[in-house]
mmCIF file of C-alpha atoms in Angstrom:
data_model
loop_
_atom_site.group_PDB
_atom_site.id
_atom_site.type_symbol
_atom_site.label_atom_id
_atom_site.label_comp_id
_atom_site.label_asym_id
_atom_site.label_seq_id
_atom_site.Cartn_x
_atom_site.Cartn_y
_atom_site.Cartn_z
ATOM 1 C CA PRO A 213 -43.229 -14.940 37.703
ATOM 2 C CA GLY A 214 -41.427 -11.746 36.597
ATOM 3 C CA ARG A 215 -41.153 -9.511 33.557
ATOM 4 C CA VAL A 216 -39.476 -12.145 31.409
ATOM 5 C CA PHE A 217 -42.789 -14.044 31.235
ATOM 6 C CA SER A 218 -43.944 -12.008 28.234
ATOM 7 C CA ASN A 219 -44.302 -12.553 24.517
ATOM 8 C CA ILE A 220 -41.881 -9.729 23.710
ATOM 9 C CA VAL A 221 -38.984 -8.770 25.983
ATOM 10 C CA LEU A 222 -36.899 -5.640 25.315
ATOM 11 C CA ALA A 223 -33.489 -5.674 26.997
ATOM 12 C CA ASP A 224 -32.175 -2.108 26.792
ATOM 13 C CA GLU A 225 -28.341 -1.997 26.769
ATOM 14 C CA ILE A 226 -28.131 -5.720 27.451
ATOM 15 C CA ASN A 227 -24.359 -5.582 27.945
ATOM 16 C CA ARG A 228 -24.974 -3.715 31.218
ATOM 17 C CA ALA A 229 -26.642 -6.805 32.661
ATOM 18 C CA THR A 230 -24.457 -8.850 35.016
ATOM 19 C CA PRO A 231 -23.122 -12.250 33.867
ATOM 20 C CA LYS A 232 -25.616 -13.970 36.192
ATOM 21 C CA THR A 233 -28.524 -12.107 34.590
ATOM 22 C CA GLN A 234 -27.193 -12.851 31.112
ATOM 23 C CA SER A 235 -26.930 -16.531 32.021
ATOM 24 C CA ALA A 236 -30.569 -16.561 33.118
ATOM 25 C CA LEU A 237 -31.610 -14.849 29.880
ATOM 26 C CA LEU A 238 -29.631 -17.421 27.900
ATOM 27 C CA GLU A 239 -31.758 -20.208 29.376
ATOM 28 C CA ALA A 240 -34.903 -18.293 28.478
ATOM 29 C CA MET A 241 -33.760 -17.766 24.878
ATOM 30 C CA ALA A 242 -32.290 -21.240 24.362
ATOM 31 C CA GLU A 243 -34.775 -23.427 26.197
ATOM 32 C CA GLY A 244 -37.885 -21.273 26.556
ATOM 33 C CA THR A 245 -37.843 -21.882 30.308
ATOM 34 C CA VAL A 246 -36.909 -20.154 33.556
ATOM 35 C CA THR A 247 -35.427 -22.108 36.468
ATOM 36 C CA ALA A 248 -35.523 -20.646 39.981
ATOM 37 C CA ALA A 249 -35.281 -22.337 43.370
ATOM 38 C CA GLY A 250 -35.158 -25.721 41.686
ATOM 39 C CA GLU A 251 -38.411 -25.206 39.768
ATOM 40 C CA THR A 252 -38.536 -24.864 35.977
ATOM 41 C CA ARG A 253 -41.340 -22.842 34.389
ATOM 42 C CA LYS A 254 -42.139 -22.654 30.687
ATOM 43 C CA LEU A 255 -42.292 -19.259 29.001
ATOM 44 C CA PRO A 256 -45.312 -18.230 26.937
ATOM 45 C CA GLN A 257 -45.143 -18.742 23.185
ATOM 46 C CA PRO A 258 -44.258 -16.942 21.039
ATOM 47 C CA PHE A 259 -41.264 -15.612 23.003
ATOM 48 C CA LEU A 260 -39.153 -12.905 21.359
ATOM 49 C CA VAL A 261 -36.173 -10.988 22.754
ATOM 50 C CA LEU A 262 -35.086 -7.640 21.334
ATOM 51 C CA ALA A 263 -31.909 -6.114 22.764
ATOM 52 C CA THR A 264 -29.833 -2.979 22.329
ATOM 53 C CA GLN A 265 -26.165 -2.269 22.955
ATOM 54 C CA ASN A 266 -24.456 1.103 23.309
ATOM 55 C CA PRO A 267 -21.343 0.901 21.091
ATOM 56 C CA LEU A 268 -19.719 4.009 22.566
ATOM 57 C CA GLU A 269 -19.807 3.633 26.333
ATOM 58 C CA MET A 270 -18.158 0.458 27.621
ATOM 59 C CA GLU A 271 -17.677 1.216 31.341
ATOM 60 C CA CYS A 272 -19.506 -1.158 33.695
ATOM 61 C CA THR A 273 -20.463 -3.461 30.836
ATOM 62 C CA TYR A 274 -20.125 -7.222 30.398
ATOM 63 C CA PRO A 275 -19.581 -8.582 26.868
ATOM 64 C CA LEU A 276 -22.189 -11.146 25.864
ATOM 65 C CA PRO A 277 -20.784 -14.691 25.594
ATOM 66 C CA GLU A 278 -20.745 -16.268 22.138
ATOM 67 C CA ALA A 279 -23.411 -18.796 23.163
ATOM 68 C CA GLN A 280 -25.867 -16.006 23.943
ATOM 69 C CA LEU A 281 -25.032 -13.973 20.840
ATOM 70 C CA ASP A 282 -25.746 -17.108 18.822
ATOM 71 C CA ARG A 283 -29.354 -17.104 20.069
ATOM 72 C CA PHE A 284 -30.155 -13.819 18.326
ATOM 73 C CA LEU A 285 -31.417 -14.154 14.761
ATOM 74 C CA PHE A 286 -30.027 -10.788 13.617
ATOM 75 C CA LYS A 287 -27.571 -8.147 14.722
ATOM 76 C CA ILE A 288 -28.654 -4.869 13.149
ATOM 77 C CA GLN A 289 -26.331 -1.875 13.110
ATOM 78 C CA VAL A 290 -28.316 1.340 13.519
ATOM 79 C CA ASP A 291 -26.715 4.338 11.847
ATOM 80 C CA PHE A 292 -26.893 7.830 13.301
ATOM 81 C CA PRO A 293 -30.277 9.391 12.412
ATOM 82 C CA SER A 294 -30.582 11.454 9.249
ATOM 83 C CA GLU A 295 -31.716 15.067 9.327
ATOM 84 C CA ASP A 296 -35.336 14.105 8.624
ATOM 85 C CA ASP A 297 -35.227 11.339 11.251
ATOM 86 C CA LEU A 298 -33.846 13.760 13.833
ATOM 87 C CA MET A 299 -36.616 16.222 12.982
ATOM 88 C CA ALA A 300 -39.210 13.498 13.546
ATOM 89 C CA ILE A 301 -37.570 12.447 16.835
ATOM 90 C CA LEU A 302 -37.615 16.011 18.141
ATOM 91 C CA ASP A 303 -41.215 16.556 17.040
ATOM 92 C CA ARG A 304 -42.342 13.415 18.857
ATOM 93 C CA THR A 305 -40.325 13.815 22.042
ATOM 94 C CA THR A 306 -40.255 17.546 22.800
ATOM 95 C CA GLY A 307 -43.875 18.458 22.119
ATOM 96 C CA THR A 308 -47.312 17.240 23.096
ATOM 97 C CA HIS A 309 -47.353 14.300 20.677
ATOM 98 C CA SER A 310 -48.679 11.091 22.237
ATOM 99 C CA ALA A 311 -48.178 7.838 20.357
ATOM 100 C CA THR A 312 -51.096 5.477 19.843
ATOM 101 C CA VAL A 313 -50.240 1.816 19.363
ATOM 102 C CA SER A 314 -52.678 -0.643 17.801
ATOM 103 C CA PRO A 315 -52.054 -4.418 17.634
ATOM 104 C CA VAL A 316 -51.775 -5.890 14.143
ATOM 105 C CA LEU A 317 -51.756 -9.591 15.109
ATOM 106 C CA ASP A 318 -51.845 -11.843 18.160
ATOM 107 C CA GLY A 319 -49.637 -14.675 19.419
ATOM 108 C CA PRO A 320 -51.504 -17.589 17.830
ATOM 109 C CA ARG A 321 -51.485 -15.840 14.440
ATOM 110 C CA LEU A 322 -47.734 -15.249 14.713
ATOM 111 C CA LEU A 323 -47.166 -18.941 15.474
ATOM 112 C CA GLU A 324 -49.189 -19.811 12.365
ATOM 113 C CA MET A 325 -46.981 -17.510 10.300
ATOM 114 C CA ARG A 326 -43.884 -19.226 11.704
ATOM 115 C CA LYS A 327 -45.188 -22.595 10.534
ATOM 116 C CA LEU A 328 -45.976 -21.147 7.127
ATOM 117 C CA VAL A 329 -42.429 -19.794 6.681
ATOM 118 C CA ARG A 330 -40.863 -23.125 7.651
ATOM 119 C CA ALA A 331 -43.094 -24.881 5.111
ATOM 120 C CA ILE A 332 -41.774 -22.796 2.198
ATOM 121 C CA PRO A 333 -39.720 -25.183 0.036
ATOM 122 C CA VAL A 334 -36.106 -24.413 -0.834
ATOM 123 C CA THR A 335 -33.966 -26.150 -3.438
ATOM 124 C CA GLN A 336 -31.069 -28.375 -2.526
ATOM 125 C CA SER A 337 -28.773 -26.083 -4.496
ATOM 126 C CA LEU A 338 -29.798 -23.103 -2.339
ATOM 127 C CA THR A 339 -29.292 -25.071 0.865
ATOM 128 C CA ARG A 340 -25.870 -26.197 -0.369
ATOM 129 C CA TYR A 341 -24.965 -22.576 -1.139
ATOM 130 C CA VAL A 342 -25.816 -21.610 2.452
ATOM 131 C CA VAL A 343 -23.721 -24.492 3.778
ATOM 132 C CA ARG A 344 -20.734 -23.574 1.607
ATOM 133 C CA MET A 345 -21.043 -19.912 2.583
ATOM 134 C CA LEU A 346 -21.136 -20.741 6.293
ATOM 135 C CA ARG A 347 -18.175 -23.120 6.072
ATOM 136 C CA ALA A 348 -16.192 -20.445 4.242
ATOM 137 C CA THR A 349 -16.443 -18.206 7.331
ATOM 138 C CA HIS A 350 -14.127 -20.688 9.085
ATOM 139 C CA PRO A 351 -10.407 -19.949 8.561
ATOM 140 C CA ASP A 352 -9.512 -23.645 8.233
ATOM 141 C CA ASP A 353 -11.977 -24.275 5.389
ATOM 142 C CA GLY A 354 -10.574 -24.705 1.895
ATOM 143 C CA ARG A 355 -12.991 -22.129 0.441
ATOM 144 C CA ALA A 356 -12.269 -19.462 3.076
ATOM 145 C CA PRO A 357 -11.105 -16.194 1.444
ATOM 146 C CA ASP A 358 -7.930 -14.376 2.467
ATOM 147 C CA LEU A 359 -9.585 -12.015 4.959
ATOM 148 C CA VAL A 360 -11.150 -14.923 6.833
ATOM 149 C CA LYS A 361 -7.954 -16.984 6.895
ATOM 150 C CA ARG A 362 -5.962 -14.073 8.261
ATOM 151 C CA TYR A 363 -8.328 -12.295 10.637
ATOM 152 C CA VAL A 364 -11.101 -14.688 11.770
ATOM 153 C CA ARG A 365 -10.752 -16.839 14.873
ATOM 154 C CA PHE A 366 -14.133 -18.610 14.826
ATOM 155 C CA GLY A 367 -16.580 -18.860 11.951
ATOM 156 C CA GLY A 368 -20.356 -19.008 12.030
ATOM 157 C CA SER A 369 -22.195 -21.785 13.869
ATOM 158 C CA PRO A 370 -24.782 -24.215 12.440
ATOM 159 C CA ARG A 371 -27.397 -21.963 14.056
ATOM 160 C CA GLY A 372 -26.071 -19.214 11.791
ATOM 161 C CA ALA A 373 -26.917 -21.286 8.711
ATOM 162 C CA GLN A 374 -30.390 -21.902 10.133
ATOM 163 C CA SER A 375 -30.879 -18.168 10.650
ATOM 164 C CA VAL A 376 -29.745 -17.350 7.118
ATOM 165 C CA LEU A 377 -32.070 -19.893 5.521
ATOM 166 C CA LEU A 378 -35.073 -18.928 7.660
ATOM 167 C CA ALA A 379 -34.517 -15.214 7.048
ATOM 168 C CA ALA A 380 -34.176 -15.856 3.304
ATOM 169 C CA ARG A 381 -37.509 -17.691 3.388
ATOM 170 C CA ILE A 382 -39.133 -14.744 5.170
ATOM 171 C CA ARG A 383 -37.721 -12.213 2.698
ATOM 172 C CA ALA A 384 -38.936 -14.271 -0.241
ATOM 173 C CA ALA A 385 -42.385 -14.733 1.327
ATOM 174 C CA LEU A 386 -42.747 -10.967 1.773
ATOM 175 C CA ALA A 387 -42.022 -10.581 -1.942
ATOM 176 C CA GLY A 388 -44.399 -13.419 -2.896
ATOM 177 C CA ARG A 389 -41.831 -15.683 -4.565
ATOM 178 C CA ALA A 390 -39.513 -18.627 -3.966
ATOM 179 C CA PRO A 391 -36.285 -18.124 -1.969
ATOM 180 C CA SER A 392 -33.158 -17.397 -4.021
ATOM 181 C CA ILE A 393 -29.454 -16.737 -3.594
ATOM 182 C CA GLU A 394 -30.221 -13.014 -3.692
ATOM 183 C CA ASP A 395 -32.337 -13.457 -0.554
ATOM 184 C CA VAL A 396 -29.475 -15.294 1.152
ATOM 185 C CA LYS A 397 -27.020 -12.529 0.278
ATOM 186 C CA ALA A 398 -29.443 -9.879 1.521
ATOM 187 C CA VAL A 399 -29.742 -11.426 4.992
ATOM 188 C CA ALA A 400 -26.223 -12.827 5.425
ATOM 189 C CA LEU A 401 -24.671 -9.779 7.119
ATOM 190 C CA PRO A 402 -27.228 -9.280 9.921
ATOM 191 C CA ALA A 403 -27.512 -13.045 10.411
ATOM 192 C CA LEU A 404 -23.771 -13.730 10.680
ATOM 193 C CA ARG A 405 -21.951 -10.586 11.834
ATOM 194 C CA HIS A 406 -22.419 -11.468 15.525
ATOM 195 C CA ARG A 407 -21.440 -15.099 14.961
ATOM 196 C CA VAL A 408 -18.099 -14.557 13.208
ATOM 197 C CA ILE A 409 -15.405 -13.810 15.807
ATOM 198 C CA LEU A 410 -12.219 -11.972 14.848
ATOM 199 C CA ASN A 411 -8.799 -13.002 16.161
ATOM 200 C CA PHE A 412 -6.496 -10.638 18.029
ATOM 201 C CA GLU A 413 -4.848 -9.396 14.826
ATOM 202 C CA GLY A 414 -8.217 -8.617 13.266
ATOM 203 C CA GLU A 415 -9.365 -6.657 16.308
ATOM 204 C CA ALA A 416 -6.049 -4.790 16.563
ATOM 205 C CA GLU A 417 -6.170 -3.731 12.913
ATOM 206 C CA GLY A 418 -9.823 -2.728 13.109
ATOM 207 C CA ILE A 419 -11.005 -5.223 10.505
ATOM 208 C CA ALA A 420 -14.776 -5.148 10.004
ATOM 209 C CA VAL A 421 -16.544 -8.492 10.320
ATOM 210 C CA ASP A 422 -18.879 -7.359 7.535
ATOM 211 C CA SER A 423 -15.894 -7.115 5.166
ATOM 212 C CA CYS A 424 -15.002 -10.738 5.890
ATOM 213 C CA ILE A 425 -18.565 -11.908 5.253
ATOM 214 C CA GLU A 426 -18.837 -9.851 2.055
ATOM 215 C CA GLN A 427 -15.657 -11.479 0.735
ATOM 216 C CA VAL A 428 -17.142 -14.879 1.581
ATOM 217 C CA LEU A 429 -20.264 -14.032 -0.427
ATOM 218 C CA GLU A 430 -18.168 -12.890 -3.377
ATOM 219 C CA ASN A 431 -16.164 -16.119 -3.428
ATOM 220 C CA THR A 432 -18.828 -18.744 -2.676
ATOM 221 C CA PRO A 433 -19.750 -20.658 -5.863
ATOM 222 C CA LYS A 434 -23.446 -20.760 -6.802
ATOM 223 C CA ASP A 435 -23.405 -24.370 -7.981
#
């Protein structure tokens, strides 16, 4: 069947994959299936894709289409390692250290946890806040702040609102409490930064998508 038939798939420097490969991965992420030679096969569940991108080297790369970016729950920006982190990296990779990995849960247990998260109740006011926040990432929305109106071409998709609300539920569950606006604000950047697309002016002036989302959060009413 191939390597993609796994519970966890790591795509290292995914923007080096050809458009045809990216298209095949999009089907896997969107539909949970793989189609080859006219036959469609279902992927095992749970199915998770983790991917990296090199932000410095862009030769021989293919930008991911918006539809595929939209399938990722989070886009996490990894800062350059601190001094202590670099020390740990060198200790683990230049000596005799050998990592030992032990499983902490299996697939069925993870699926149970997914169901549990989706069952966590949220208030209508919190859901409405997420909706208003997402709509405000669109430049033609009445609540859109100045940065969005000037520099954003496309705002977040409905799947972005789903990601924000699910991630807020997870964050609240880890803390043992009900989801709140603080949870939404904490997950909004990683959940939306790859779904908000700048226009040409925004890219030319080096505007950060995070700045646009932060202004949205500052201006979205709580009730």
